[in-house]
Amino acid sequence: MNFHDTVRPVLIIFQLFGQFPLQGVLACNPVHWKFRWCSFQTILSLVLIHVGLLLCYVEYDRLKVIGVNADNLLGPLFYLDVVLIMLLLLRVARRWVSIVPKWEQVEGLDVMQYNAQEYGRRSTRRIRLVALLLICTGFVEHMLSIAKTVYVKVDEARTCHWDYSNLSEYYARRTYSFFFQRVPYNFPLFMFMEYANTALTMAWTVQDVVIIMISIALASYFDRLNARIRFYAMVQVVAKEKFWCEMHEDYVLVSELLEQVMVLCSPLLIVSCGTNLYLICYQLYHLVRTEKYVIMIAFTYYSLFCVILRTFLTLHYCSSVHEIASRPLKLCRRVPTVSWCVEIERFYDLIRKNSIAISAMGLFRLTKQTMLTMLGAIITYELVMLHFAQSTANRGIVKECSSEEFSFEPKMQSNVD
């Protein structure tokens, strides 16, 4: 099974959230996958982007009233970040058709037919399992966030003796008051706002899943080259010049595919690393705070687990491309002296001088060392966030039973015990 057949079910799930708007993903031939501005998928994606911009402005306007602290700063940053991610995913979808021919050229190589069934099945299983795991954990995290918010709002109404007859209307007016102050409340509009918020939140997960799927596929291609080299490295090849010349050409083709894909996905990778770094620091900051509700503590721990899992898998599979692509250096050293030739020398020098790795627009390369570097950055920025929290401790605090935060206050109960 080729890469596009493997990722087709995952792309269909993406499109349920308005992400990766490609037409024709149900078609078996990826050549028929097209990007059109005048399509339902693209229009839905653009609508969600505009909703995200609106919510970003609302959060910014709210912080101008109540003040900024280390906690509520996430509001506008969240919507600004997910809008940027959706724009980058839109860019990748629009240009994806341009790299399909190169992808098919690599998958059509003779070396890719070597144990194709075994490697294809392994790669397909890994891509789908990781994608399903991250999508499910991300969706559960958002549902837990909604449950936490509903619980807090209900407890707030109980504490402030606010009267409400319809829970969904009360929740909608307290959460989306900026919208329902101007538009009469109705349940379908409320559900659309919830869907838009869910789709925007899932953009965090989608960006990492896209990067991981591409990384697993590219690592699998290099692994097939290595399997072929490993077999012939220990025996004397009759047509050794021809064999190593073919390995050289195939390696170059896979490397060119990696370069073309990263031209599209490098900005997405930079945003992914920055987002995950900030989210880990943000959730760690919440661990040192005393939360009022048990459900908020549970959400904090689960959200921290999700972002650490997502970050680890992204860095692990991206760095595995460099690790597997560099493996022929060790394999070539095992070649017997009698089998050594000029083509092996050229192939060896190619790998040694051009260290292949997933690069983020040339700013940094994803290797095993990157994971340790990011761990050090987390410790540094966590200290910065704690200092920022101390310096803004008296800002952005909304008093209980106040309408400042969302500009809506329900009616008081007629009989107060």
Coordinates of C-alpha atoms in Angstrom, one line a residue, residues 111-289:
V111 CA 14.3 -1.0 -4.6
M112 CA 11.0 -0.1 -3.1
Q113 CA 9.6 -3.5 -4.3
Y114 CA 12.2 -5.2 -2.1
N115 CA 10.0 -6.8 0.7
A116 CA 7.4 -4.3 -0.3
Q117 CA 4.5 -6.2 1.4
E118 CA 6.3 -6.4 4.7
Y119 CA 7.6 -2.8 4.8
G120 CA 4.4 -1.4 3.4
R121 CA 2.2 -3.2 6.0
R122 CA 4.5 -2.0 8.8
S123 CA 4.5 1.6 7.6
T124 CA 0.8 1.7 7.1
R125 CA 0.1 0.2 10.5
R126 CA 2.4 2.6 12.2
I127 CA 1.1 5.7 10.4
R128 CA -2.6 4.9 11.1
L129 CA -2.1 3.9 14.7
V130 CA -0.1 7.0 15.6
A131 CA -2.6 9.2 13.8
L132 CA -5.6 7.6 15.5
L133 CA -3.9 7.8 18.9
L134 CA -3.1 11.5 18.6
I135 CA -6.5 12.4 17.1
C136 CA -8.4 10.5 19.8
T137 CA -6.3 11.9 22.7
G138 CA -6.6 15.5 21.3
F139 CA -10.4 15.1 20.9
V140 CA -10.8 13.7 24.4
E141 CA -8.7 16.6 25.8
H142 CA -11.0 19.1 24.2
M143 CA -14.2 17.3 25.4
L144 CA -12.7 17.3 28.9
S145 CA -12.0 21.0 28.5
I146 CA -15.7 21.6 27.7
A147 CA -16.8 19.5 30.6
K148 CA -14.5 21.5 32.9
T149 CA -15.9 24.8 31.7
V150 CA -19.5 23.7 32.1
Y151 CA -18.8 22.5 35.6
V152 CA -17.2 25.8 36.5
K153 CA -20.0 27.8 35.0
V154 CA -22.7 25.8 36.9
D155 CA -20.7 26.2 40.2
E156 CA -20.4 29.9 39.4
A157 CA -24.2 30.2 39.0
R158 CA -24.8 28.3 42.3
T159 CA -22.3 30.5 44.2
C160 CA -23.7 33.8 42.7
H161 CA -27.3 32.7 43.0
W162 CA -27.9 33.2 39.3
D163 CA -31.1 31.8 37.9
Y164 CA -31.1 30.0 34.5
S165 CA -33.7 27.6 33.1
N166 CA -31.7 26.3 30.1
L167 CA -28.1 25.0 30.7
S168 CA -27.1 25.2 27.1
E169 CA -28.3 28.8 26.8
Y170 CA -26.7 29.8 30.0
Y171 CA -23.4 28.2 28.9
A172 CA -23.6 29.8 25.5
R173 CA -24.3 33.3 26.8
R174 CA -21.6 33.2 29.4
T175 CA -19.0 31.7 26.9
Y176 CA -20.0 33.5 23.7
S177 CA -21.7 36.6 25.0
F178 CA -20.0 38.8 22.5
F179 CA -21.9 36.9 19.8
F180 CA -25.3 36.3 21.4
Q181 CA -25.5 39.9 22.6
R182 CA -25.8 40.9 18.9
V183 CA -27.6 37.8 17.6
P184 CA -30.6 36.2 19.2
Y185 CA -29.7 32.9 20.9
N186 CA -30.6 29.7 19.1
F187 CA -29.2 26.2 19.5
P188 CA -27.9 25.7 15.9
L189 CA -25.8 28.8 16.1
F190 CA -24.5 27.7 19.5
M191 CA -23.6 24.3 18.1
F192 CA -21.8 25.9 15.2
M193 CA -19.7 28.0 17.6
E194 CA -18.8 24.8 19.5
Y195 CA -17.9 23.0 16.3
A196 CA -15.7 25.9 15.2
N197 CA -14.0 26.0 18.6
T198 CA -13.4 22.2 18.4
A199 CA -12.1 22.4 14.9
L200 CA -9.7 25.2 15.7
T201 CA -8.4 23.3 18.8
M202 CA -7.8 20.2 16.7
A203 CA -5.5 22.2 14.4
W204 CA -2.8 21.6 17.1
T205 CA -3.1 17.9 16.7
V206 CA -3.5 17.9 12.9
Q207 CA -0.2 19.8 12.3
D208 CA 1.7 17.2 14.3
V209 CA 0.0 14.3 12.7
V210 CA 0.8 15.6 9.2
I211 CA 4.5 16.0 10.1
I212 CA 4.6 12.5 11.7
M213 CA 2.9 10.8 8.8
I214 CA 5.4 12.3 6.3
S215 CA 8.4 11.4 8.6
I216 CA 7.3 7.8 9.0
A217 CA 6.9 7.4 5.2
L218 CA 10.3 9.0 4.4
A219 CA 12.1 6.9 7.1
S220 CA 10.5 3.8 5.6
Y221 CA 11.9 4.6 2.2
F222 CA 15.4 5.0 3.6
D223 CA 14.9 1.8 5.6
R224 CA 14.2 -0.1 2.4
L225 CA 17.4 1.2 0.8
N226 CA 19.3 0.1 3.9
A227 CA 17.7 -3.4 3.8
R228 CA 18.9 -3.8 0.2
I229 CA 22.4 -2.5 1.1
R230 CA 22.6 -4.7 4.2
F231 CA 21.9 -7.8 2.2
Y232 CA 24.7 -7.0 -0.4
A233 CA 27.2 -5.6 2.0
M234 CA 28.1 -9.0 3.3
V235 CA 28.4 -10.7 -0.1
Q236 CA 30.5 -10.2 -3.2
V237 CA 28.3 -8.6 -5.9
V238 CA 29.1 -9.6 -9.4
A239 CA 27.9 -6.4 -11.0
K240 CA 29.0 -4.3 -8.0
E241 CA 29.6 -1.0 -10.0
K242 CA 26.0 -1.1 -11.4
F243 CA 24.5 -2.0 -8.0
W244 CA 26.1 0.8 -6.1
C245 CA 25.4 3.3 -8.9
E246 CA 21.7 2.3 -8.6
M247 CA 21.8 2.7 -4.8
H248 CA 23.4 6.2 -5.3
E249 CA 20.7 7.3 -7.7
D250 CA 17.8 5.9 -5.5
Y251 CA 19.2 7.6 -2.4
V252 CA 19.4 10.9 -4.2
L253 CA 15.8 10.5 -5.4
V254 CA 14.5 9.9 -1.9
S255 CA 16.6 12.8 -0.6
E256 CA 15.1 15.1 -3.3
L257 CA 11.6 14.0 -2.2
L258 CA 12.5 14.9 1.4
E259 CA 13.7 18.4 0.3
Q260 CA 10.5 19.0 -1.7
V261 CA 8.2 18.0 1.1
M262 CA 10.0 20.1 3.6
V263 CA 9.8 23.2 1.4
L264 CA 6.1 22.9 2.1
C265 CA 6.1 21.6 5.7
S266 CA 9.1 23.5 7.2
P267 CA 7.0 26.5 8.4
L268 CA 4.5 24.0 9.9
L269 CA 7.3 22.3 11.8
I270 CA 8.6 25.6 13.2
V271 CA 5.1 26.5 14.5
S272 CA 4.7 23.0 15.9
C273 CA 7.9 23.1 17.9
G274 CA 7.1 26.6 19.2
T275 CA 3.5 25.7 20.1
N276 CA 4.4 22.5 21.9
L277 CA 7.2 24.2 23.8
Y278 CA 4.8 26.9 25.0
L279 CA 2.0 24.5 25.9
I280 CA 4.3 22.3 28.0
C281 CA 5.5 25.3 29.9
Y282 CA 2.0 26.6 30.4
Q283 CA 0.7 23.2 31.7
L284 CA 3.7 22.9 34.0
Y285 CA 3.0 26.3 35.3
H286 CA -0.6 25.2 36.2
L287 CA 0.8 22.2 38.1
V288 CA 2.4 24.5 40.7
R289 CA -0.9 26.4 41.2

